[in-house]
Amino acid sequence: MDLYNADYYDLEDEMTGTNVAGLIKLYKREDRKFSDKCLEMVDNLSKLNEEGKKSFEKECEFLNGGRVKIALKLADLLTK
């Protein structure tokens, strides 16, 4: 299993049984990770080769996917 699948699994474990307040805290944490990684990419863009850019893009997409998972779970809880 690659790193990203393991991280998604860990995130799913954290989300299981978590209430709305806990999910909001989790979302804020993941949002900060996403923002920090993407800002790091922007700061280093001129120094990166194509492979480095693709690596940053992949990680940003992955982190955004985590935010989406949490947001969907929050929406589900809030609309029940």
PDB file of C-alpha atoms in Angstrom:
ATOM      1  CA  MET A   1       0.000   0.000   0.000  1.00  0.00           C
ATOM      2  CA  ASP A   2       1.386   3.399  -0.847  1.00  0.00           C
ATOM      3  CA  LEU A   3       1.725   6.270   1.589  1.00  0.00           C
ATOM      4  CA  TYR A   4      -1.328   8.136   0.366  1.00  0.00           C
ATOM      5  CA  ASN A   5      -3.685   5.175   0.793  1.00  0.00           C
ATOM      6  CA  ALA A   6      -2.382   4.608   4.321  1.00  0.00           C
ATOM      7  CA  ASP A   7      -2.908   8.281   5.156  1.00  0.00           C
ATOM      8  CA  TYR A   8      -6.474   8.202   3.818  1.00  0.00           C
ATOM      9  CA  TYR A   9      -7.112   5.129   5.945  1.00  0.00           C
ATOM     10  CA  ASP A  10      -5.770   6.925   9.032  1.00  0.00           C
ATOM     11  CA  LEU A  11      -7.972   9.925   8.269  1.00  0.00           C
ATOM     12  CA  GLU A  12     -11.019   7.666   7.869  1.00  0.00           C
ATOM     13  CA  ASP A  13     -10.197   6.068  11.232  1.00  0.00           C
ATOM     14  CA  GLU A  14     -10.039   9.500  12.872  1.00  0.00           C
ATOM     15  CA  MET A  15     -13.358  10.480  11.302  1.00  0.00           C
ATOM     16  CA  THR A  16     -15.179   7.352  12.477  1.00  0.00           C
ATOM     17  CA  GLY A  17     -17.447   8.142  15.386  1.00  0.00           C
ATOM     18  CA  THR A  18     -16.324  11.773  15.556  1.00  0.00           C
ATOM     19  CA  ASN A  19     -18.949  14.419  16.316  1.00  0.00           C
ATOM     20  CA  VAL A  20     -19.408  17.669  14.394  1.00  0.00           C
ATOM     21  CA  ALA A  21     -17.035  19.654  16.625  1.00  0.00           C
ATOM     22  CA  GLY A  22     -14.337  17.008  16.217  1.00  0.00           C
ATOM     23  CA  LEU A  23     -14.790  16.993  12.453  1.00  0.00           C
ATOM     24  CA  ILE A  24     -14.484  20.768  12.331  1.00  0.00           C
ATOM     25  CA  LYS A  25     -11.197  20.565  14.256  1.00  0.00           C
ATOM     26  CA  LEU A  26     -10.027  17.809  11.916  1.00  0.00           C
ATOM     27  CA  TYR A  27     -11.000  19.873   8.874  1.00  0.00           C
ATOM     28  CA  LYS A  28      -9.143  22.907  10.186  1.00  0.00           C
ATOM     29  CA  ARG A  29      -6.022  20.787  10.769  1.00  0.00           C
ATOM     30  CA  GLU A  30      -6.161  19.273   7.282  1.00  0.00           C
ATOM     31  CA  ASP A  31      -6.913  22.660   5.733  1.00  0.00           C
ATOM     32  CA  ARG A  32      -3.802  24.103   7.409  1.00  0.00           C
ATOM     33  CA  LYS A  33      -1.682  21.204   6.065  1.00  0.00           C
ATOM     34  CA  PHE A  34      -3.092  21.803   2.579  1.00  0.00           C
ATOM     35  CA  SER A  35      -2.473  25.547   2.725  1.00  0.00           C
ATOM     36  CA  ASP A  36       1.052  25.128   4.086  1.00  0.00           C
ATOM     37  CA  LYS A  37       2.019  22.569   1.432  1.00  0.00           C
ATOM     38  CA  CYS A  38       0.629  24.651  -1.414  1.00  0.00           C
ATOM     39  CA  LEU A  39       2.345  27.805  -0.124  1.00  0.00           C
ATOM     40  CA  GLU A  40       5.582  25.838   0.089  1.00  0.00           C
ATOM     41  CA  MET A  41       5.081  24.821  -3.537  1.00  0.00           C
ATOM     42  CA  VAL A  42       4.524  28.419  -4.623  1.00  0.00           C
ATOM     43  CA  ASP A  43       7.609  29.561  -2.699  1.00  0.00           C
ATOM     44  CA  ASN A  44       9.760  26.915  -4.375  1.00  0.00           C
ATOM     45  CA  LEU A  45       8.182  26.901  -7.825  1.00  0.00           C
ATOM     46  CA  SER A  46      11.082  28.582  -9.578  1.00  0.00           C
ATOM     47  CA  LYS A  47      13.557  26.114  -8.056  1.00  0.00           C
ATOM     48  CA  LEU A  48      11.635  22.950  -8.942  1.00  0.00           C
ATOM     49  CA  ASN A  49      12.095  20.788 -11.991  1.00  0.00           C
ATOM     50  CA  GLU A  50       9.048  19.210 -13.658  1.00  0.00           C
ATOM     51  CA  GLU A  51       9.253  16.098 -11.471  1.00  0.00           C
ATOM     52  CA  GLY A  52       9.349  18.227  -8.324  1.00  0.00           C
ATOM     53  CA  LYS A  53       6.359  20.261  -9.491  1.00  0.00           C
ATOM     54  CA  LYS A  54       4.374  17.103 -10.196  1.00  0.00           C
ATOM     55  CA  SER A  55       5.252  15.729  -6.772  1.00  0.00           C
ATOM     56  CA  PHE A  56       4.001  18.900  -5.065  1.00  0.00           C
ATOM     57  CA  GLU A  57       0.852  18.892  -7.214  1.00  0.00           C
ATOM     58  CA  LYS A  58       0.149  15.271  -6.296  1.00  0.00           C
ATOM     59  CA  GLU A  59       0.571  15.987  -2.594  1.00  0.00           C
ATOM     60  CA  CYS A  60      -1.652  19.080  -2.781  1.00  0.00           C
ATOM     61  CA  GLU A  61      -4.334  17.071  -4.594  1.00  0.00           C
ATOM     62  CA  PHE A  62      -4.077  14.370  -1.949  1.00  0.00           C
ATOM     63  CA  LEU A  63      -4.373  16.864   0.910  1.00  0.00           C
ATOM     64  CA  ASN A  64      -7.338  18.504  -0.800  1.00  0.00           C
ATOM     65  CA  GLY A  65      -8.961  15.087  -1.089  1.00  0.00           C
ATOM     66  CA  GLY A  66      -8.709  14.708   2.682  1.00  0.00           C
ATOM     67  CA  ARG A  67     -10.424  18.053   3.182  1.00  0.00           C
ATOM     68  CA  VAL A  68     -13.195  16.980   0.815  1.00  0.00           C
ATOM     69  CA  LYS A  69     -13.738  13.702   2.711  1.00  0.00           C
ATOM     70  CA  ILE A  70     -14.119  15.590   5.976  1.00  0.00           C
ATOM     71  CA  ALA A  71     -16.409  18.217   4.436  1.00  0.00           C
ATOM     72  CA  LEU A  72     -18.672  15.524   2.991  1.00  0.00           C
ATOM     73  CA  LYS A  73     -18.868  13.764   6.365  1.00  0.00           C
ATOM     74  CA  LEU A  74     -19.706  17.098   8.047  1.00  0.00           C
ATOM     75  CA  ALA A  75     -22.398  17.832   5.474  1.00  0.00           C
ATOM     76  CA  ASP A  76     -23.863  14.371   6.031  1.00  0.00           C
ATOM     77  CA  LEU A  77     -23.993  14.853   9.819  1.00  0.00           C
ATOM     78  CA  LEU A  78     -25.449  18.346   9.564  1.00  0.00           C
ATOM     79  CA  THR A  79     -28.216  17.322   7.179  1.00  0.00           C
ATOM     80  CA  LYS A  80     -29.472  14.333   9.201  1.00  0.00           C
TER      81      LYS A  80
END
